[in-house]
XYZ file of C-alpha atoms in Angstrom:
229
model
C -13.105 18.284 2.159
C -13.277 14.599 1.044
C -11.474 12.441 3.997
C -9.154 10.606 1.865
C -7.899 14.158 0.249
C -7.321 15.366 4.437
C -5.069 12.715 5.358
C -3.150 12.826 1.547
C -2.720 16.317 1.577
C -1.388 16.257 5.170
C 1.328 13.800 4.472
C 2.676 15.700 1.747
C 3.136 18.403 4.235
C 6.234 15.849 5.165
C 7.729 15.737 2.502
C 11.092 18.148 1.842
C 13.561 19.532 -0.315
C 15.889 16.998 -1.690
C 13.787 13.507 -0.627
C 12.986 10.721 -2.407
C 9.479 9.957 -1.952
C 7.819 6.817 -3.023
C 4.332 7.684 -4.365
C 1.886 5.097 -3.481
C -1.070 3.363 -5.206
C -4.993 3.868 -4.876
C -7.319 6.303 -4.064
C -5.964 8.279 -0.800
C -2.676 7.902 -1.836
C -3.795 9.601 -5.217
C -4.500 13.380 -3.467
C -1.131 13.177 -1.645
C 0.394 12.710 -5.104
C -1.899 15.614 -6.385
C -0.551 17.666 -3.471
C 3.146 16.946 -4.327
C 2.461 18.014 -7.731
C 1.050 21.219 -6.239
C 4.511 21.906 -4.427
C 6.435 21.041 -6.666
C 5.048 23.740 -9.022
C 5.475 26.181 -5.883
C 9.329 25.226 -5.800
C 9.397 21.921 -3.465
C 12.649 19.935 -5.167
C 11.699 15.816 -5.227
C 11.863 13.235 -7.190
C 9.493 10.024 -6.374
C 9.140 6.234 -7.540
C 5.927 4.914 -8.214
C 4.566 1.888 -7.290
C 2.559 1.331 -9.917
C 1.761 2.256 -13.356
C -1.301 4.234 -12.430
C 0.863 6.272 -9.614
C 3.658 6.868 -12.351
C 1.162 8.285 -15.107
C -0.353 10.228 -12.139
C 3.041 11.393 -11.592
C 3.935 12.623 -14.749
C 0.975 14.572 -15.544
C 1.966 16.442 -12.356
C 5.426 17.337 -13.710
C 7.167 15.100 -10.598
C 10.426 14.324 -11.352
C 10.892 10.479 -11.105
C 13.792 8.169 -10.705
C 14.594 3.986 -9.753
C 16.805 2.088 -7.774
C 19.408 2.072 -10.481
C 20.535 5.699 -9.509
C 19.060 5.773 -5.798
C 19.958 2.924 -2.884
C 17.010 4.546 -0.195
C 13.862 6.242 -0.058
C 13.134 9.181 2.881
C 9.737 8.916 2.725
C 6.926 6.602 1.322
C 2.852 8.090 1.260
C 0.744 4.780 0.422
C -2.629 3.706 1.567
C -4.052 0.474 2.593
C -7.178 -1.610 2.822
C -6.865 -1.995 6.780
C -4.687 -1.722 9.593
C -4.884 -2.721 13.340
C -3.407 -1.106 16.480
C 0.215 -2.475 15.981
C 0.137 -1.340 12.369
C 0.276 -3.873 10.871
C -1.588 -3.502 7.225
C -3.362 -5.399 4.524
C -2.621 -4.061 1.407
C -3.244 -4.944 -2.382
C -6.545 -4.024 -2.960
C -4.977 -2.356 -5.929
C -3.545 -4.753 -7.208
C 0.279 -3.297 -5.960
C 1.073 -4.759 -3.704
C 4.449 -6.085 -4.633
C 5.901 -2.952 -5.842
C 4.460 -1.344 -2.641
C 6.130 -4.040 -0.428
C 9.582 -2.844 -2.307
C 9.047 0.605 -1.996
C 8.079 0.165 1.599
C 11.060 -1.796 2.686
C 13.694 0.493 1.250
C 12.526 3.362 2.758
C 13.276 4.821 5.787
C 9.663 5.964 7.201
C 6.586 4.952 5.742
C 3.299 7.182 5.921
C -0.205 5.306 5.494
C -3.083 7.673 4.485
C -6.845 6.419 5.002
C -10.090 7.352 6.109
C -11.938 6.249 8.868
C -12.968 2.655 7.246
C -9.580 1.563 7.150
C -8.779 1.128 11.364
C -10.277 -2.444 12.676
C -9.355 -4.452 15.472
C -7.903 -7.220 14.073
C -6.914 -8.196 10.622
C -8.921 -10.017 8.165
C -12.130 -8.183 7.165
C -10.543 -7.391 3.884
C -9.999 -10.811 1.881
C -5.599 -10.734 1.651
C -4.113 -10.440 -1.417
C -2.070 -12.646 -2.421
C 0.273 -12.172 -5.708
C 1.054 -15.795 -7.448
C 2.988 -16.433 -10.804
C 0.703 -17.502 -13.878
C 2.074 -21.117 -14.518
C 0.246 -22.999 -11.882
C -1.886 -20.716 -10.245
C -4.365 -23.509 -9.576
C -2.230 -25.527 -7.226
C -1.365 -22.583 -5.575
C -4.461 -21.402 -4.732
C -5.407 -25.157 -3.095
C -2.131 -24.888 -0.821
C -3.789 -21.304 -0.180
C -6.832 -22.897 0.939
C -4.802 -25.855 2.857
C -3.819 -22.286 5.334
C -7.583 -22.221 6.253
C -8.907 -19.641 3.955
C -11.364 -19.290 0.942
C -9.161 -18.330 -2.144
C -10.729 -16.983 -5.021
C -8.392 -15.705 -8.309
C -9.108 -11.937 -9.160
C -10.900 -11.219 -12.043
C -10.792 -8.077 -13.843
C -14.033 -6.640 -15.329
C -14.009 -8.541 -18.885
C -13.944 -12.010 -16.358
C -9.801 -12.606 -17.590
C -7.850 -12.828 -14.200
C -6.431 -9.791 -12.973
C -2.637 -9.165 -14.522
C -0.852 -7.257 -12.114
C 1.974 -4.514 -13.747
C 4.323 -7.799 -12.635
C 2.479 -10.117 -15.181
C 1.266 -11.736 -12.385
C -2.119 -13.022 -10.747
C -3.920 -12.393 -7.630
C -5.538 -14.644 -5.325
C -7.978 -13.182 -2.906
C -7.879 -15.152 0.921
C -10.428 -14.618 3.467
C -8.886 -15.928 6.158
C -11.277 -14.171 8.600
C -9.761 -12.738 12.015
C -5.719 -13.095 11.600
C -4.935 -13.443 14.808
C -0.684 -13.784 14.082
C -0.074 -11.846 11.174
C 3.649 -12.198 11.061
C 3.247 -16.078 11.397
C 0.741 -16.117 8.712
C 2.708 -13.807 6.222
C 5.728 -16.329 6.373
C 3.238 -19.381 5.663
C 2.548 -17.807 2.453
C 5.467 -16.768 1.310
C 7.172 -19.836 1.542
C 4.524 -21.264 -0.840
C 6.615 -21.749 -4.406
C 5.375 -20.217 -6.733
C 3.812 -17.040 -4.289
C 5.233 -13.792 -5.370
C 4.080 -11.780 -2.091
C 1.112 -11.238 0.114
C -0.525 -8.205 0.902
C 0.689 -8.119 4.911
C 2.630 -5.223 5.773
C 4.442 -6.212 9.450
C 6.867 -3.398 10.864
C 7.256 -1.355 7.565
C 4.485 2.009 8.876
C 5.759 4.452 11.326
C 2.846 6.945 11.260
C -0.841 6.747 10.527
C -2.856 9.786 9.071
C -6.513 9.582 8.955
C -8.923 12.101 7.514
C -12.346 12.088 9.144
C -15.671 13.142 7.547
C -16.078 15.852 10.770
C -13.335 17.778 8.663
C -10.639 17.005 11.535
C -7.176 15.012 11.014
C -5.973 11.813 13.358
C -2.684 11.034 13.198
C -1.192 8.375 15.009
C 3.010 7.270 15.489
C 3.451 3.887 17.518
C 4.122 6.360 20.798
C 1.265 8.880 20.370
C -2.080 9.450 19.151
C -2.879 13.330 18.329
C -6.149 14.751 17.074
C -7.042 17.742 15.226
């Protein structure tokens, strides 16, 4: 079995009657979506929030029940991916392009699963170029404080050479900042930028880890323990 589909079907096995499940973005989280779909048809009672257009029409096709934070104040249980993560779990995110919705969903719920494959666990952030979301109006000057940080910004194109619109209306700028040695440091930096949306650092929001390997076999990890199977 494809990795990615190990460690998304696993962490629908989490999910339970009566949750409200925010359904990440991008490619792993896309076969733990699948999966839901699959129990739901079996009986499982859910409903989800999406983070993204592409995780709501994935949604829907799969007859999941969805809702917003006009009728619910929580989320039990988020299942997103990410573009790396380091031992303390802290995560880049947004190679998607979701990162803000993600970053909402995340923080109003009360556990957060991440599901990846084995390219996704580094020692240190900053392999992956940061995302960084930025309003429209401006974007230039933003992108030169970016740079001011000590990284190389570049504004995300998509593939007819426009900039990238995220479902916000918003841009992306791209940082390679190489090693991030103080994420949490860093993240506030940015964000106090005017006219930045978000970044794509996830400090303190993950509480467990699920990797699928190409041996077949599932890691998970919690910040206490580390269990292979």
């Amino acid at each position: 079995m494809n990795p990615k589909q190990l460690a998304g079907e696993r962490a629908a096995e989490y999910v339970e009657d009566g949750m409200v499940v925010g359904l990440g973005t991008g490619s792993t989280a896309f076969f733990a979506i699948q999966k839901l779909g699959q129990r739901i048809a079996d009986g499982l009672d859910i409903c989800g929030i999406p983070t993204s257009q592409q995780s709501r029409i994935q949604a829907e096709s799969e007859n999941i029940p969805l809702t917003d934070f006009g009728r619910v104040t929580r989320i039990a249980l988020t299942i997103d991916g990410a573009d790396e993560f380091d031992p303390d779990f802290n995560l880049i995110k947004g190679g998607g392009g979701a990162l803000l919705r993600e970053k909402i969903v995340a923080s109003l719920s009360d556990r957060e699963i991440i599901v990846a494959d084995e390219s996704k666990p580094v020692a240190h952030l900053g392999a992956f170029p940061l995302p960084v979301e930025v309003i429209p109006f401006g974007w230039q000057a933003i992108q030169r404080l970016l740079a001011d940080l000590g990284c190389h910004p570049t504004l995300r194109n998509a593939q007819d050479n426009t900039p990238f619109v995220t479902d916000n209306g918003n841009y992306i700028i791209d940082c390679d900042f190489g090693r991030i040695d103080d994420p949490p440091m860093l993240e506030a930096k940015i964000n106090a930028i005017c006219g930045v949306v978000e970044c794509g650092l996830f400090i303190g929001l993950t509480d467990r880890i699920i990797i699928g390997k190409t041996d077949g076999t599932i890691e998970e990890r919690t910040k206490e323990a580390r269990i292979d199977e």
